[in-house]
Amino acid sequence: MGNPLKKTMVFLGLAEEDLAAEAAEQAAPVQRPAAAEAAPAKAAPRPTVAPLRRVTPVRHQPAQPMSEILTVHPTEYKDARAIAESFREGVPVILNLSRMGESEAKRLIDFASGLTLGLHGRIERVTSKVFLLTPEHIEVGSDEPTREETGSFFVSPNA
């Protein structure tokens, strides 16, 4: 069973393993070309291994004193661009979704969650419609005891 596709299908249970063909394949001698036998044995060069994916370096913002906080009252999803540009520059963003419909607000929160995850920041719910996006170099203090993160942003905190 030298075919990788066949091996994968057998592993996933999409095909039956053909034991008879595999035994015949292993029993058959490997034939070498005559030129290979006549040549003296040399150490074969080691093949280079290419990575499966290109590693992209993460751009870290140097820790700067915080001099600005952006407060945004978006009315449409297209306002996400201004939020992302400010957050990428290391500016904390207060996101007040009280002027948006629920479906667009959910889309914007999903976007903001991905943005903060991608840039190693944090997103915290302040009230039911207000969220704080903080870059990785900003620490946020709270007088509430820390609780385990569970559930969705859209579930009421008292539920």
PDB file of C-alpha atoms in Angstrom:
ATOM      1  CA  MET A   1       0.000   0.000   0.000  1.00  0.00           C
ATOM      2  CA  GLY A   2       2.451   2.641  -1.214  1.00  0.00           C
ATOM      3  CA  ASN A   3      -0.223   5.075  -2.299  1.00  0.00           C
ATOM      4  CA  PRO A   4      -0.582   7.832   0.328  1.00  0.00           C
ATOM      5  CA  LEU A   5      -4.140   8.575  -0.775  1.00  0.00           C
ATOM      6  CA  LYS A   6      -5.087   4.929  -0.250  1.00  0.00           C
ATOM      7  CA  LYS A   7      -3.416   4.951   3.180  1.00  0.00           C
ATOM      8  CA  THR A   8      -5.341   8.069   4.162  1.00  0.00           C
ATOM      9  CA  MET A   9      -8.635   6.603   2.978  1.00  0.00           C
ATOM     10  CA  VAL A  10      -7.985   3.403   4.956  1.00  0.00           C
ATOM     11  CA  PHE A  11      -7.068   5.443   8.045  1.00  0.00           C
ATOM     12  CA  LEU A  12     -10.277   7.461   7.800  1.00  0.00           C
ATOM     13  CA  GLY A  13     -12.333   4.329   7.236  1.00  0.00           C
ATOM     14  CA  LEU A  14     -13.337   5.284   3.701  1.00  0.00           C
ATOM     15  CA  ALA A  15     -11.661   2.244   2.110  1.00  0.00           C
ATOM     16  CA  GLU A  16     -10.860  -1.333   3.024  1.00  0.00           C
ATOM     17  CA  GLU A  17      -7.256  -2.352   3.580  1.00  0.00           C
ATOM     18  CA  ASP A  18      -6.100  -4.783   0.882  1.00  0.00           C
ATOM     19  CA  LEU A  19      -3.812  -7.128   2.835  1.00  0.00           C
ATOM     20  CA  ALA A  20      -3.154  -9.500  -0.089  1.00  0.00           C
ATOM     21  CA  ALA A  21      -1.880  -6.731  -2.381  1.00  0.00           C
ATOM     22  CA  GLU A  22       0.237  -5.315   0.429  1.00  0.00           C
ATOM     23  CA  ALA A  23       1.842  -8.717   1.148  1.00  0.00           C
ATOM     24  CA  ALA A  24       2.619  -9.224  -2.553  1.00  0.00           C
ATOM     25  CA  GLU A  25       4.136  -5.759  -2.763  1.00  0.00           C
ATOM     26  CA  GLN A  26       6.410  -6.420   0.210  1.00  0.00           C
ATOM     27  CA  ALA A  27       7.455  -9.868  -1.074  1.00  0.00           C
ATOM     28  CA  ALA A  28       8.431  -8.637  -4.557  1.00  0.00           C
ATOM     29  CA  PRO A  29      12.160  -7.913  -4.761  1.00  0.00           C
ATOM     30  CA  VAL A  30      13.184  -4.390  -5.625  1.00  0.00           C
ATOM     31  CA  GLN A  31      15.024  -4.361  -8.959  1.00  0.00           C
ATOM     32  CA  ARG A  32      17.885  -1.968  -9.383  1.00  0.00           C
ATOM     33  CA  PRO A  33      19.196  -0.753 -12.722  1.00  0.00           C
ATOM     34  CA  ALA A  34      22.473  -2.340 -13.851  1.00  0.00           C
ATOM     35  CA  ALA A  35      24.286   0.999 -13.922  1.00  0.00           C
ATOM     36  CA  ALA A  36      23.592   1.518 -10.247  1.00  0.00           C
ATOM     37  CA  GLU A  37      25.246  -1.807  -9.342  1.00  0.00           C
ATOM     38  CA  ALA A  38      28.398  -1.049 -11.331  1.00  0.00           C
ATOM     39  CA  ALA A  39      28.942   2.385  -9.837  1.00  0.00           C
ATOM     40  CA  PRO A  40      30.851   2.571  -6.570  1.00  0.00           C
ATOM     41  CA  ALA A  41      28.725   3.310  -3.550  1.00  0.00           C
ATOM     42  CA  LYS A  42      28.883   6.980  -2.561  1.00  0.00           C
ATOM     43  CA  ALA A  43      27.189   8.637   0.316  1.00  0.00           C
ATOM     44  CA  ALA A  44      24.036  10.187  -1.081  1.00  0.00           C
ATOM     45  CA  PRO A  45      23.573  13.870  -0.314  1.00  0.00           C
ATOM     46  CA  ARG A  46      20.960  14.551   2.299  1.00  0.00           C
ATOM     47  CA  PRO A  47      17.810  16.065   0.857  1.00  0.00           C
ATOM     48  CA  THR A  48      16.793  19.452   2.118  1.00  0.00           C
ATOM     49  CA  VAL A  49      13.547  19.588   3.988  1.00  0.00           C
ATOM     50  CA  ALA A  50      11.179  22.408   3.168  1.00  0.00           C
ATOM     51  CA  PRO A  51       8.845  23.642   5.925  1.00  0.00           C
ATOM     52  CA  LEU A  52       5.160  22.919   5.474  1.00  0.00           C
ATOM     53  CA  ARG A  53       4.275  26.570   5.766  1.00  0.00           C
ATOM     54  CA  ARG A  54       6.204  29.783   5.716  1.00  0.00           C
ATOM     55  CA  VAL A  55       6.749  31.225   9.162  1.00  0.00           C
ATOM     56  CA  THR A  56       5.874  34.895   9.259  1.00  0.00           C
ATOM     57  CA  PRO A  57       7.359  36.942  12.058  1.00  0.00           C
ATOM     58  CA  VAL A  58       4.924  38.661  14.380  1.00  0.00           C
ATOM     59  CA  ARG A  59       5.393  42.396  14.544  1.00  0.00           C
ATOM     60  CA  HIS A  60       5.509  43.386  18.193  1.00  0.00           C
ATOM     61  CA  GLN A  61       4.769  46.933  19.213  1.00  0.00           C
ATOM     62  CA  PRO A  62       7.326  48.381  21.614  1.00  0.00           C
ATOM     63  CA  ALA A  63       5.829  49.241  24.964  1.00  0.00           C
ATOM     64  CA  GLN A  64       4.894  52.893  24.818  1.00  0.00           C
ATOM     65  CA  PRO A  65       3.251  55.088  27.393  1.00  0.00           C
ATOM     66  CA  MET A  66      -0.469  55.195  26.734  1.00  0.00           C
ATOM     67  CA  SER A  67      -1.452  58.651  25.558  1.00  0.00           C
ATOM     68  CA  GLU A  68      -4.740  57.963  23.807  1.00  0.00           C
ATOM     69  CA  ILE A  69      -7.891  55.831  24.022  1.00  0.00           C
ATOM     70  CA  LEU A  70     -10.262  55.787  21.081  1.00  0.00           C
ATOM     71  CA  THR A  71     -14.009  55.660  21.764  1.00  0.00           C
ATOM     72  CA  VAL A  72     -16.080  54.510  18.784  1.00  0.00           C
ATOM     73  CA  HIS A  73     -19.876  54.568  18.347  1.00  0.00           C
ATOM     74  CA  PRO A  74     -20.241  52.587  15.095  1.00  0.00           C
ATOM     75  CA  THR A  75     -23.521  52.624  13.197  1.00  0.00           C
ATOM     76  CA  GLU A  76     -22.540  50.210  10.412  1.00  0.00           C
ATOM     77  CA  TYR A  77     -20.212  47.263   9.995  1.00  0.00           C
ATOM     78  CA  LYS A  78     -18.001  49.257   7.619  1.00  0.00           C
ATOM     79  CA  ASP A  79     -16.824  51.315  10.618  1.00  0.00           C
ATOM     80  CA  ALA A  80     -14.684  48.271  11.531  1.00  0.00           C
ATOM     81  CA  ARG A  81     -11.827  49.563   9.383  1.00  0.00           C
ATOM     82  CA  ALA A  82     -11.244  52.608  11.615  1.00  0.00           C
ATOM     83  CA  ILE A  83     -11.329  50.366  14.687  1.00  0.00           C
ATOM     84  CA  ALA A  84      -8.762  47.979  13.187  1.00  0.00           C
ATOM     85  CA  GLU A  85      -6.393  50.726  12.063  1.00  0.00           C
ATOM     86  CA  SER A  86      -6.321  52.325  15.507  1.00  0.00           C
ATOM     87  CA  PHE A  87      -5.941  48.994  17.296  1.00  0.00           C
ATOM     88  CA  ARG A  88      -3.055  47.970  14.997  1.00  0.00           C
ATOM     89  CA  GLU A  89      -1.249  51.174  16.010  1.00  0.00           C
ATOM     90  CA  GLY A  90      -1.480  50.099  19.670  1.00  0.00           C
ATOM     91  CA  VAL A  91      -4.358  52.361  20.691  1.00  0.00           C
ATOM     92  CA  PRO A  92      -6.936  50.860  23.099  1.00  0.00           C
ATOM     93  CA  VAL A  93     -10.471  51.077  21.685  1.00  0.00           C
ATOM     94  CA  ILE A  94     -13.760  51.426  23.564  1.00  0.00           C
ATOM     95  CA  LEU A  95     -16.473  50.038  21.315  1.00  0.00           C
ATOM     96  CA  ASN A  96     -20.021  51.243  22.085  1.00  0.00           C
ATOM     97  CA  LEU A  97     -22.515  49.212  20.022  1.00  0.00           C
ATOM     98  CA  SER A  98     -25.676  50.926  21.288  1.00  0.00           C
ATOM     99  CA  ARG A  99     -26.327  52.544  17.883  1.00  0.00           C
ATOM    100  CA  MET A 100     -26.160  49.250  15.934  1.00  0.00           C
ATOM    101  CA  GLY A 101     -28.661  46.523  15.217  1.00  0.00           C
ATOM    102  CA  GLU A 102     -28.082  43.191  16.920  1.00  0.00           C
ATOM    103  CA  SER A 103     -27.012  41.242  13.800  1.00  0.00           C
ATOM    104  CA  GLU A 104     -24.458  43.851  12.719  1.00  0.00           C
ATOM    105  CA  ALA A 105     -23.254  44.218  16.311  1.00  0.00           C
ATOM    106  CA  LYS A 106     -22.576  40.460  16.436  1.00  0.00           C
ATOM    107  CA  ARG A 107     -20.604  40.676  13.191  1.00  0.00           C
ATOM    108  CA  LEU A 108     -18.561  43.568  14.554  1.00  0.00           C
ATOM    109  CA  ILE A 109     -17.832  41.720  17.800  1.00  0.00           C
ATOM    110  CA  ASP A 110     -16.736  38.662  15.808  1.00  0.00           C
ATOM    111  CA  PHE A 111     -14.441  40.922  13.790  1.00  0.00           C
ATOM    112  CA  ALA A 112     -13.067  42.591  16.922  1.00  0.00           C
ATOM    113  CA  SER A 113     -12.483  39.197  18.551  1.00  0.00           C
ATOM    114  CA  GLY A 114     -10.451  38.037  15.558  1.00  0.00           C
ATOM    115  CA  LEU A 115      -8.572  41.325  15.491  1.00  0.00           C
ATOM    116  CA  THR A 116      -7.567  41.091  19.137  1.00  0.00           C
ATOM    117  CA  LEU A 117      -6.647  37.421  18.819  1.00  0.00           C
ATOM    118  CA  GLY A 118      -4.528  38.066  15.742  1.00  0.00           C
ATOM    119  CA  LEU A 119      -2.641  40.942  17.374  1.00  0.00           C
ATOM    120  CA  HIS A 120      -2.312  39.232  20.791  1.00  0.00           C
ATOM    121  CA  GLY A 121      -4.614  41.717  22.487  1.00  0.00           C
ATOM    122  CA  ARG A 122      -7.683  41.248  24.669  1.00  0.00           C
ATOM    123  CA  ILE A 123     -11.369  42.039  24.358  1.00  0.00           C
ATOM    124  CA  GLU A 124     -13.465  42.555  27.476  1.00  0.00           C
ATOM    125  CA  ARG A 125     -17.127  43.277  27.968  1.00  0.00           C
ATOM    126  CA  VAL A 126     -17.722  46.434  29.995  1.00  0.00           C
ATOM    127  CA  THR A 127     -21.528  46.538  29.724  1.00  0.00           C
ATOM    128  CA  SER A 128     -24.000  44.695  27.525  1.00  0.00           C
ATOM    129  CA  LYS A 129     -23.220  46.925  24.516  1.00  0.00           C
ATOM    130  CA  VAL A 130     -19.758  48.302  25.389  1.00  0.00           C
ATOM    131  CA  PHE A 131     -16.495  46.418  24.828  1.00  0.00           C
ATOM    132  CA  LEU A 132     -12.867  47.301  25.532  1.00  0.00           C
ATOM    133  CA  LEU A 133     -10.179  46.221  23.061  1.00  0.00           C
ATOM    134  CA  THR A 134      -6.700  46.418  24.563  1.00  0.00           C
ATOM    135  CA  PRO A 135      -3.395  45.774  22.775  1.00  0.00           C
ATOM    136  CA  GLU A 136      -0.944  43.310  24.295  1.00  0.00           C
ATOM    137  CA  HIS A 137       1.225  46.000  25.930  1.00  0.00           C
ATOM    138  CA  ILE A 138      -1.701  47.469  27.934  1.00  0.00           C
ATOM    139  CA  GLU A 139      -2.693  46.004  31.302  1.00  0.00           C
ATOM    140  CA  VAL A 140      -6.251  46.538  32.549  1.00  0.00           C
ATOM    141  CA  GLY A 141      -6.954  46.481  36.270  1.00  0.00           C
ATOM    142  CA  SER A 142     -10.292  45.542  37.783  1.00  0.00           C
ATOM    143  CA  ASP A 143     -11.802  45.474  41.243  1.00  0.00           C
ATOM    144  CA  GLU A 144     -13.866  42.394  40.347  1.00  0.00           C
ATOM    145  CA  PRO A 145     -12.369  38.976  41.055  1.00  0.00           C
ATOM    146  CA  THR A 146     -11.266  37.209  37.899  1.00  0.00           C
ATOM    147  CA  ARG A 147     -13.702  34.618  36.701  1.00  0.00           C
ATOM    148  CA  GLU A 148     -13.264  31.886  34.184  1.00  0.00           C
ATOM    149  CA  GLU A 149     -14.086  32.879  30.618  1.00  0.00           C
ATOM    150  CA  THR A 150     -17.129  30.928  29.536  1.00  0.00           C
ATOM    151  CA  GLY A 151     -19.929  31.435  27.092  1.00  0.00           C
ATOM    152  CA  SER A 152     -20.565  34.153  24.584  1.00  0.00           C
ATOM    153  CA  PHE A 153     -20.359  37.926  24.677  1.00  0.00           C
ATOM    154  CA  PHE A 154     -24.072  37.990  23.896  1.00  0.00           C
ATOM    155  CA  VAL A 155     -25.268  36.100  26.952  1.00  0.00           C
ATOM    156  CA  SER A 156     -26.287  38.389  29.781  1.00  0.00           C
ATOM    157  CA  PRO A 157     -23.781  38.365  32.674  1.00  0.00           C
ATOM    158  CA  ASN A 158     -26.517  37.505  35.201  1.00  0.00           C
ATOM    159  CA  ALA A 159     -27.752  34.472  33.257  1.00  0.00           C
TER     160      ALA A 159
END
